[in-house]
PDB file of C-alpha atoms in Angstrom:
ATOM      1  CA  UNK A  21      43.766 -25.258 136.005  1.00  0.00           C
ATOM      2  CA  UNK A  22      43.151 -29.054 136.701  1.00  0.00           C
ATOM      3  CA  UNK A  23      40.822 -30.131 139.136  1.00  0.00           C
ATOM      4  CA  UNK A  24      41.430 -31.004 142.581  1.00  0.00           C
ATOM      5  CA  UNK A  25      43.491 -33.965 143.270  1.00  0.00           C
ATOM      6  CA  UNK A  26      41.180 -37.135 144.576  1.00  0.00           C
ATOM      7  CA  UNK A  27      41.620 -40.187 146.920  1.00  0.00           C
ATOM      8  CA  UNK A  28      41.738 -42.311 143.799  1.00  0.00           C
ATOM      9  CA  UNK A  29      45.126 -40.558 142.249  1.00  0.00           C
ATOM     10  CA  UNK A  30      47.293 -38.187 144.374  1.00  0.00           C
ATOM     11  CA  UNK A  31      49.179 -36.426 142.105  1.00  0.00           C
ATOM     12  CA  UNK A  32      46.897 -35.957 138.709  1.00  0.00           C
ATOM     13  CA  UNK A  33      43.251 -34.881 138.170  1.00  0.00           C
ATOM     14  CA  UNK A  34      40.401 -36.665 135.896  1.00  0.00           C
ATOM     15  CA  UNK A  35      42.263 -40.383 136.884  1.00  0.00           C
ATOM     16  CA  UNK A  36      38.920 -41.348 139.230  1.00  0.00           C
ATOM     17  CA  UNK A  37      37.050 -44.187 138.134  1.00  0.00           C
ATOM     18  CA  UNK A  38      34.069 -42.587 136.344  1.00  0.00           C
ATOM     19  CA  UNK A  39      37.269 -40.354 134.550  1.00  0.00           C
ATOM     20  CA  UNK A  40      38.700 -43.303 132.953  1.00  0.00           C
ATOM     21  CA  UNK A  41      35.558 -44.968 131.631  1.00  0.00           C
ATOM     22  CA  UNK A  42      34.944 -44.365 127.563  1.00  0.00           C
ATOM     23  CA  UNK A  43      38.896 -42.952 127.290  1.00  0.00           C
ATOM     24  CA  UNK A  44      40.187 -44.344 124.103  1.00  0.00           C
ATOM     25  CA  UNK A  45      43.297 -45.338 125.672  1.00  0.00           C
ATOM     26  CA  UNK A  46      46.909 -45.239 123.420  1.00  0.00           C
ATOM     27  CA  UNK A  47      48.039 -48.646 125.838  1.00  0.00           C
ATOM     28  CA  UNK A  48      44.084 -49.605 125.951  1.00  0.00           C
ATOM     29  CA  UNK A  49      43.779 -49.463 129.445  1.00  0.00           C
ATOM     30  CA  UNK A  50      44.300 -46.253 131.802  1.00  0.00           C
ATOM     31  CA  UNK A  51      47.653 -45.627 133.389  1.00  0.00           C
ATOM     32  CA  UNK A  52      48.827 -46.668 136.755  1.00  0.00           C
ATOM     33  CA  UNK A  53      50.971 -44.166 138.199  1.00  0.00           C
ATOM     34  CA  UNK A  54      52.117 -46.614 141.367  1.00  0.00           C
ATOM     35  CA  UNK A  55      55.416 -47.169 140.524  1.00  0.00           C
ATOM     36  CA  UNK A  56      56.720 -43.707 139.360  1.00  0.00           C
ATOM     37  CA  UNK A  57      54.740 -41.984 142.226  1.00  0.00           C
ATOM     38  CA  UNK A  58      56.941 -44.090 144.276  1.00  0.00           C
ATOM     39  CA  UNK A  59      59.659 -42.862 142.826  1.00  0.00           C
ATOM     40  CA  UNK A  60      58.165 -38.879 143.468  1.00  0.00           C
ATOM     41  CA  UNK A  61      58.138 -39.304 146.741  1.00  0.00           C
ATOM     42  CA  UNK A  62      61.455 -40.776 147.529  1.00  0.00           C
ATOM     43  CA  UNK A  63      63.203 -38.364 145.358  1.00  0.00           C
ATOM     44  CA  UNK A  64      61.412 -34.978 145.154  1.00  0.00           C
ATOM     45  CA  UNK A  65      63.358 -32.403 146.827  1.00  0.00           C
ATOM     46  CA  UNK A  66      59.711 -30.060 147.465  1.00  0.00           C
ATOM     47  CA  UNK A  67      56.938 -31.182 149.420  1.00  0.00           C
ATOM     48  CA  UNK A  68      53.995 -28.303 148.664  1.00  0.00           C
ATOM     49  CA  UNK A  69      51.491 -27.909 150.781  1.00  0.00           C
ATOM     50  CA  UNK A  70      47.873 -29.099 149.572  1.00  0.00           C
ATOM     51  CA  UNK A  71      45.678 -26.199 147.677  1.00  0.00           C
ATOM     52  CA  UNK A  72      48.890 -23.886 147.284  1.00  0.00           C
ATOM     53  CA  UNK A  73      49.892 -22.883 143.860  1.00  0.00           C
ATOM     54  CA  UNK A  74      53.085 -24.778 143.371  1.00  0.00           C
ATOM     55  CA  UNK A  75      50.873 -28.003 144.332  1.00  0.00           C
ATOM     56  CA  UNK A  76      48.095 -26.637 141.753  1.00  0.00           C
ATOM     57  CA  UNK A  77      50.223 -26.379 138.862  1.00  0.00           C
ATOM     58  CA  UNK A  78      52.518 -29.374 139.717  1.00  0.00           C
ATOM     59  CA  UNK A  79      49.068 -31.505 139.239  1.00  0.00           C
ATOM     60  CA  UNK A  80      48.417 -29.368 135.811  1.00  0.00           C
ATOM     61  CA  UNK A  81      51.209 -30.159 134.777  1.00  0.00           C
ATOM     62  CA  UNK A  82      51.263 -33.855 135.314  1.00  0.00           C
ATOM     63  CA  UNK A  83      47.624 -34.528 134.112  1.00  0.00           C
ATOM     64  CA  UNK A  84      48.600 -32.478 131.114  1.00  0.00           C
ATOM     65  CA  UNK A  85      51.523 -35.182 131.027  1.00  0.00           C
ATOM     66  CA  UNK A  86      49.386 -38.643 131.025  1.00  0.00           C
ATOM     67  CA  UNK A  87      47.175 -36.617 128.606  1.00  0.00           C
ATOM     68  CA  UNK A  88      49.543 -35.952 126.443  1.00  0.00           C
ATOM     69  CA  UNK A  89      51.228 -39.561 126.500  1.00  0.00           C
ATOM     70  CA  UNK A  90      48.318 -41.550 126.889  1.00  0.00           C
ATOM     71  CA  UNK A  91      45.064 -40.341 125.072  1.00  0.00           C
ATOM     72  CA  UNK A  92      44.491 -40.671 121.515  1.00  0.00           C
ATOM     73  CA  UNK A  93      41.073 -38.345 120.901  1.00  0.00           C
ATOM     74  CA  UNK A  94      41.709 -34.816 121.460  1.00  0.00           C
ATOM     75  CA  UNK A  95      38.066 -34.866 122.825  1.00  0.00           C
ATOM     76  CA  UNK A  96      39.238 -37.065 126.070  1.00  0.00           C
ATOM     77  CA  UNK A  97      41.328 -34.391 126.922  1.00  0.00           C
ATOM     78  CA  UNK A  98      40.542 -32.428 130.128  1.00  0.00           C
ATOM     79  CA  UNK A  99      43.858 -30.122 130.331  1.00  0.00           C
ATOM     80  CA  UNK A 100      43.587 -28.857 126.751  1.00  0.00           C
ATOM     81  CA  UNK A 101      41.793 -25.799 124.456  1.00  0.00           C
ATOM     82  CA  UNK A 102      42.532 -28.581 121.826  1.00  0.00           C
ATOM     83  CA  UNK A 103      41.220 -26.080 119.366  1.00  0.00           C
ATOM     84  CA  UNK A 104      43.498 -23.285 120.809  1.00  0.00           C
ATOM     85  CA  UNK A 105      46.621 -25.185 121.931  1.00  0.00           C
ATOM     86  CA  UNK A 106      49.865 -24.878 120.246  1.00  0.00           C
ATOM     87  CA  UNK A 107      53.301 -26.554 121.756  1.00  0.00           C
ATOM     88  CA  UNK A 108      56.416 -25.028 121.293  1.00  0.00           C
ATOM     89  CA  UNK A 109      60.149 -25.967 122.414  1.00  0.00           C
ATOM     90  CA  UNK A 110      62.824 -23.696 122.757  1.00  0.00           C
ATOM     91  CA  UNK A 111      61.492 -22.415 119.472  1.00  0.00           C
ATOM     92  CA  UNK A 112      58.301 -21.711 117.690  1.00  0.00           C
ATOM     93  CA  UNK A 113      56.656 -24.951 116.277  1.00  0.00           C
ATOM     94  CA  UNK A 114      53.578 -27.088 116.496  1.00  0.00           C
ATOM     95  CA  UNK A 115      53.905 -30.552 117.282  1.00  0.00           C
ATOM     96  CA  UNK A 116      52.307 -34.031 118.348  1.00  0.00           C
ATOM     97  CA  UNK A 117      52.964 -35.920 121.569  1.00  0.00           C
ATOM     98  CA  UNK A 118      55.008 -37.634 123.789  1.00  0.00           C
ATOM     99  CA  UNK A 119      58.985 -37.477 123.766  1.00  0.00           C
ATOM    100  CA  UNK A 120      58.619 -37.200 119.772  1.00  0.00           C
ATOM    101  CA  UNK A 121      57.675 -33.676 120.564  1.00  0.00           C
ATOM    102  CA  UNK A 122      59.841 -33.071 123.511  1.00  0.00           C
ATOM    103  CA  UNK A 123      63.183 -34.130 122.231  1.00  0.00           C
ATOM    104  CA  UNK A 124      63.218 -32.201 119.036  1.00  0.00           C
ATOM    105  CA  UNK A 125      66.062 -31.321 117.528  1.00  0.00           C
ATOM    106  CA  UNK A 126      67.915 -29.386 114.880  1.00  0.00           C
ATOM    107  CA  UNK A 127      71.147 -31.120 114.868  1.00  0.00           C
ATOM    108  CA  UNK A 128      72.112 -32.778 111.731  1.00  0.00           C
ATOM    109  CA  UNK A 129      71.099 -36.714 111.357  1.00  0.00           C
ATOM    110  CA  UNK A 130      74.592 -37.961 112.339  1.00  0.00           C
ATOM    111  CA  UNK A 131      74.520 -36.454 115.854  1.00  0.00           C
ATOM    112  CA  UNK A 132      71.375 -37.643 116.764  1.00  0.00           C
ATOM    113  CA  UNK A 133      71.620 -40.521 119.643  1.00  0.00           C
ATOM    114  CA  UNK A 134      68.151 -40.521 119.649  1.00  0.00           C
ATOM    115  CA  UNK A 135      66.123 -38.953 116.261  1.00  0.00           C
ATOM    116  CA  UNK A 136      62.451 -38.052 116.887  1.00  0.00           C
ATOM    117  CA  UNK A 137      62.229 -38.265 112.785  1.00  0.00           C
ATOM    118  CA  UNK A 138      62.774 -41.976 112.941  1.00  0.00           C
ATOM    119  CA  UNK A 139      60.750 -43.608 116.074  1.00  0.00           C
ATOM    120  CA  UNK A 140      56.875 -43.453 116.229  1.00  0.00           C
ATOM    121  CA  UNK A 141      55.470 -42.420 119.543  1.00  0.00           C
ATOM    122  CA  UNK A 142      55.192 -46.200 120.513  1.00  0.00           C
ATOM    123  CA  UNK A 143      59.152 -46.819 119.656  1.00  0.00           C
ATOM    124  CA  UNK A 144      59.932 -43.636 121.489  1.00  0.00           C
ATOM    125  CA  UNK A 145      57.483 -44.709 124.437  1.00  0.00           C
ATOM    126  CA  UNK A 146      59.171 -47.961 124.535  1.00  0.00           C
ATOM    127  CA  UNK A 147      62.915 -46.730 124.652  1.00  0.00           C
ATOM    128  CA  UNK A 148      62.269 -44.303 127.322  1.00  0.00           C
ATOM    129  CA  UNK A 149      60.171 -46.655 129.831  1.00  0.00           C
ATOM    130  CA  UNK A 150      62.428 -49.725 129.048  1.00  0.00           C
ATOM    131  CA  UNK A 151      65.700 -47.531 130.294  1.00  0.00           C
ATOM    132  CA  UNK A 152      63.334 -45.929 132.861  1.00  0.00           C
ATOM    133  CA  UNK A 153      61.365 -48.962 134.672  1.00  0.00           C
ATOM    134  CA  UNK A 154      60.787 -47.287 137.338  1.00  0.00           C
ATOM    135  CA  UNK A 155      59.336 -44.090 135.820  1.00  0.00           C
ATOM    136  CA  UNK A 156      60.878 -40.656 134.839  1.00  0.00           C
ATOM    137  CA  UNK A 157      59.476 -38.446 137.915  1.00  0.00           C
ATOM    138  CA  UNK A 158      58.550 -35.089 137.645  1.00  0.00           C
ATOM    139  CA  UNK A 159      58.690 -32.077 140.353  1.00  0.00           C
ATOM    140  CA  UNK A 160      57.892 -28.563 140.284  1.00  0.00           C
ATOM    141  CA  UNK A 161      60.420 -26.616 141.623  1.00  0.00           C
ATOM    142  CA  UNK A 162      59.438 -22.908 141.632  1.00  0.00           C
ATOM    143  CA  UNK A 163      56.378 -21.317 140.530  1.00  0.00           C
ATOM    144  CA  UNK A 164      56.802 -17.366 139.360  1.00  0.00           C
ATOM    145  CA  UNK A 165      53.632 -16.761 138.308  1.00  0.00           C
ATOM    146  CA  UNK A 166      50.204 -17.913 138.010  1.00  0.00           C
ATOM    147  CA  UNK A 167      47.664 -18.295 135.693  1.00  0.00           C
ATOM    148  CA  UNK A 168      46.518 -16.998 133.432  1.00  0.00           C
ATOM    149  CA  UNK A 169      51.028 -17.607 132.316  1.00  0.00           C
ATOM    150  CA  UNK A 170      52.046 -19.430 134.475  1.00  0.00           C
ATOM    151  CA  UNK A 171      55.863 -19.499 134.750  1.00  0.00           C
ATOM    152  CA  UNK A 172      57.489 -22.339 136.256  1.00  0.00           C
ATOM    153  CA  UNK A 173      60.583 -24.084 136.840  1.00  0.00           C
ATOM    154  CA  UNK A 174      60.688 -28.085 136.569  1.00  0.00           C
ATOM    155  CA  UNK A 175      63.101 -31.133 137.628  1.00  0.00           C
ATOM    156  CA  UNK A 176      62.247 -34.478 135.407  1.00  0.00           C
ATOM    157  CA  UNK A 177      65.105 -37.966 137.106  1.00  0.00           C
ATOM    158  CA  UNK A 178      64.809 -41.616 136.602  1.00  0.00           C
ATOM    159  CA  UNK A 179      67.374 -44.326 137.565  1.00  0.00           C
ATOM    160  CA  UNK A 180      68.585 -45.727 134.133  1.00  0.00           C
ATOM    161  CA  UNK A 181      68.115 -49.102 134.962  1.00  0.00           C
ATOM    162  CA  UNK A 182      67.510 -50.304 131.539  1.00  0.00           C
ATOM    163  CA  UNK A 183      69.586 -49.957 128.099  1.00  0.00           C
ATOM    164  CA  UNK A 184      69.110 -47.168 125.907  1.00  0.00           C
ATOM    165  CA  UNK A 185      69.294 -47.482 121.888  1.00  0.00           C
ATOM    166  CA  UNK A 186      72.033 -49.874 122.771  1.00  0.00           C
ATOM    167  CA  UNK A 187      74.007 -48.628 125.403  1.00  0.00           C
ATOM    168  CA  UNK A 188      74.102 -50.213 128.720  1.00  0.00           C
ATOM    169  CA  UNK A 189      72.721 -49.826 131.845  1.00  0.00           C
ATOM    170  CA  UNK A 190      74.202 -47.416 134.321  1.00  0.00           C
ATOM    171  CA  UNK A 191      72.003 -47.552 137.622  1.00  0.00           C
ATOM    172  CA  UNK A 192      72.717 -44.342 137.918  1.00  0.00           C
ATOM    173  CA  UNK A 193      70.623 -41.219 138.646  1.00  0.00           C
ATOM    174  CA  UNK A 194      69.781 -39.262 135.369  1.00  0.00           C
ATOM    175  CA  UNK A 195      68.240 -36.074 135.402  1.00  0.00           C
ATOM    176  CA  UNK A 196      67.472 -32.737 133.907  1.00  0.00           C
ATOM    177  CA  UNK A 197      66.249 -29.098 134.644  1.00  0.00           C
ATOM    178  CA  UNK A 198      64.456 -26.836 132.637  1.00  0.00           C
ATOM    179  CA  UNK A 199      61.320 -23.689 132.316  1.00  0.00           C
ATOM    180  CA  UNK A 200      58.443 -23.929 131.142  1.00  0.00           C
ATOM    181  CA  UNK A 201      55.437 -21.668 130.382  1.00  0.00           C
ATOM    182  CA  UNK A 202      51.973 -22.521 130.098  1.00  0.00           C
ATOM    183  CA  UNK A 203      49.302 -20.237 129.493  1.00  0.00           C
ATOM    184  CA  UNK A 204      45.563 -21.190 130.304  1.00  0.00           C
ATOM    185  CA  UNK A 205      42.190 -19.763 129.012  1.00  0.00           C
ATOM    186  CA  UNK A 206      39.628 -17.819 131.279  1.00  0.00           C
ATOM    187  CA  UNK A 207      38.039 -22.284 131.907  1.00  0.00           C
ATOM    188  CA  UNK A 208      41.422 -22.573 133.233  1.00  0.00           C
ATOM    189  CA  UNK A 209      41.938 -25.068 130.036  1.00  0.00           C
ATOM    190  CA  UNK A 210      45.785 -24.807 128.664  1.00  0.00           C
ATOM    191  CA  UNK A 211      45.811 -22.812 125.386  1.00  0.00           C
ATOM    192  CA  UNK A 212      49.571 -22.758 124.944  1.00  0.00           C
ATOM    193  CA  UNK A 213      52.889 -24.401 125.999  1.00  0.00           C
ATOM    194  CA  UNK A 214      56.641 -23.621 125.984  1.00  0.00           C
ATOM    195  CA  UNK A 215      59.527 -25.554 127.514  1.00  0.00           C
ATOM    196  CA  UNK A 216      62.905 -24.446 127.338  1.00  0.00           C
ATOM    197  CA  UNK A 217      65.911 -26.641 127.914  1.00  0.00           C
ATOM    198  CA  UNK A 218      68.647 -28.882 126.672  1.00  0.00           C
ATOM    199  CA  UNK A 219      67.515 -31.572 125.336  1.00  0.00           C
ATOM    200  CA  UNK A 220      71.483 -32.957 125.773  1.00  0.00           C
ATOM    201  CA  UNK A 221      71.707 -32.735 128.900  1.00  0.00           C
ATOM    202  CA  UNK A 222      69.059 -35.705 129.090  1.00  0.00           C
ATOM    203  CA  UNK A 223      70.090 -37.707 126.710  1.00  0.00           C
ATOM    204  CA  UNK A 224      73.833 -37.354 127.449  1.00  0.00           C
ATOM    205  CA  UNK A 225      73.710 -39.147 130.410  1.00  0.00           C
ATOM    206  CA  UNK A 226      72.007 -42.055 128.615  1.00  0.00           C
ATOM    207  CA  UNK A 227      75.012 -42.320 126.115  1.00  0.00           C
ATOM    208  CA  UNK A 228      77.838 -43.510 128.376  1.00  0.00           C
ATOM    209  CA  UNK A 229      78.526 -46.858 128.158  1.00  0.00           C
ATOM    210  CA  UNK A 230      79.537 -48.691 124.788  1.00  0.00           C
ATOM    211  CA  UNK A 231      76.908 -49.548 122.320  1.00  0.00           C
ATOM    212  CA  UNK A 232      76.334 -53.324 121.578  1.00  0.00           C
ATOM    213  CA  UNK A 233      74.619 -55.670 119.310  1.00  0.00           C
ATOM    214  CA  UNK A 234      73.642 -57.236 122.517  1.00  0.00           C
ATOM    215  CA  UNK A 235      72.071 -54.771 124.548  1.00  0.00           C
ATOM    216  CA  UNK A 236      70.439 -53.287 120.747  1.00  0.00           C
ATOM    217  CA  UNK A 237      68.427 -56.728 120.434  1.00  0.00           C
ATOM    218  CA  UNK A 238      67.609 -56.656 123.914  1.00  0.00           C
ATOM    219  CA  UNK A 239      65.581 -53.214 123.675  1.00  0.00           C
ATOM    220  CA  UNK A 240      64.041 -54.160 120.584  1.00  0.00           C
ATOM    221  CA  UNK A 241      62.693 -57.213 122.399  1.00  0.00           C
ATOM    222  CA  UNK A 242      61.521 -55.977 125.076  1.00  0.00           C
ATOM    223  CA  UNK A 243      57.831 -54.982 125.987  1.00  0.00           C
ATOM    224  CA  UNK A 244      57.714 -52.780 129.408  1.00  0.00           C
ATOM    225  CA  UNK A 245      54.147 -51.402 130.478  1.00  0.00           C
ATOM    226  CA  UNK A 246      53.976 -48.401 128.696  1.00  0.00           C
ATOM    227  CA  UNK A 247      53.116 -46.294 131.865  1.00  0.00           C
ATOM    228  CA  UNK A 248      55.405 -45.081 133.836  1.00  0.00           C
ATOM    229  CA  UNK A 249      55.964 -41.025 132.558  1.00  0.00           C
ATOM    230  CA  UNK A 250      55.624 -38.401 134.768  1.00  0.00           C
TER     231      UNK A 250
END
């Protein structure tokens, strides 16, 4: 699995300073994790202790995270087999990054409030972190076995603070549960991913208020630091 944590970034491995140098960078500069770690801490509902296995594949799971959302050469990454790795949800499929791969869906076009076949990874960066400004946390909430599957169960919130695809601002707290298996190679790199849950149950909450020109030219505008997943 990941590395030990360091003073430089609590909650992922390979964020010290040397780590960052010679990254080629999707946002062109490393993330900063400040704001959404905030967030972590105020909200999680587990506090692991340090070197236990809940706390080892929590940080797995988050550097895989700001891997997966933020690197562009598959030769930066640290978490990854990138020869090996395949990423499937809630059925069999390979895929790219960020939330173009983790809100696929096979509902026809028309019932899509958000469609993954129409937004680039930047589009869908930007519509997630502009409703999110203060980040989209992540906690792991049960561990049932470890590596080399690990088997674990997950808790992603935000406050939607921001519009979505043109519906307003709620405040309120938005957030989803789901499993998730990863499965790691005998250098503790991840060779294979599965998540299962409903994608709906996300994006659902993010669909309640009315849908206006207004608020639709307002997240098309708008330019939020790109770093605030996980």
């Amino acid at each position: 699995m990941a590395s030990s944590n360091t003073d430089a970034e609590n909650y992922r491995s390979f964020m010290n300073e040397d780590d960052v140098k010679n990254i080629n960078w999707r946002y062109g500069s490393a993330p900063n994790y400040d704001v959404v770690d905030k967030l972590f801490q105020e909200g999680r509902t587990k506090i692991w202790p340090r070197g236990s296995l809940e706390e080892k594949v929590q940080t797995l799971v988050k550097t895989w995270e700001m891997e997966l959302f933020h690197k562009v050469d598959n030769q930066d990454f640290k978490t990854v087999d990138v020869d090996n790795y395949t990423f499937s949800l809630n059925e069999k499929r390979k895929l790219g990054g960020g939330y173009i791969s983790l809100l696929q869906t096979s509902l026809p076009e028309k019932f899509r409030c958000f469609d993954p076949a129409k937004e680039t990874l930047d589009s869908a960066h930007r519509a997630f972190t502009t409703t999110f400004p203060r980040g989209f946390a992540l906690e792991i909430l049960e561990v049932f076995s470890g590596p080399p599957v690990i088997v674990y169960k997950f808790r992603h919130w935000g406050f939607m603070e921001g519009p979505f695809k043109g519906h307003p601002a709620t405040g309120e707290l938005v957030e989803f549960f789901g499993m998730a298996i990863f499965e790691v190679n005998e250098n503790s790199k991840v060779v294979r991913v599965e998540f299962f849950y409903d994608r709906g149950e996300l994006l659902g909450a993010l669909v309640k208020g009315s849908n206006s020109d207004e608020v639709a030219a307002h997240v098309s505008s708008s330019c939020p630091v790109l770093r605030n997943t996980g």
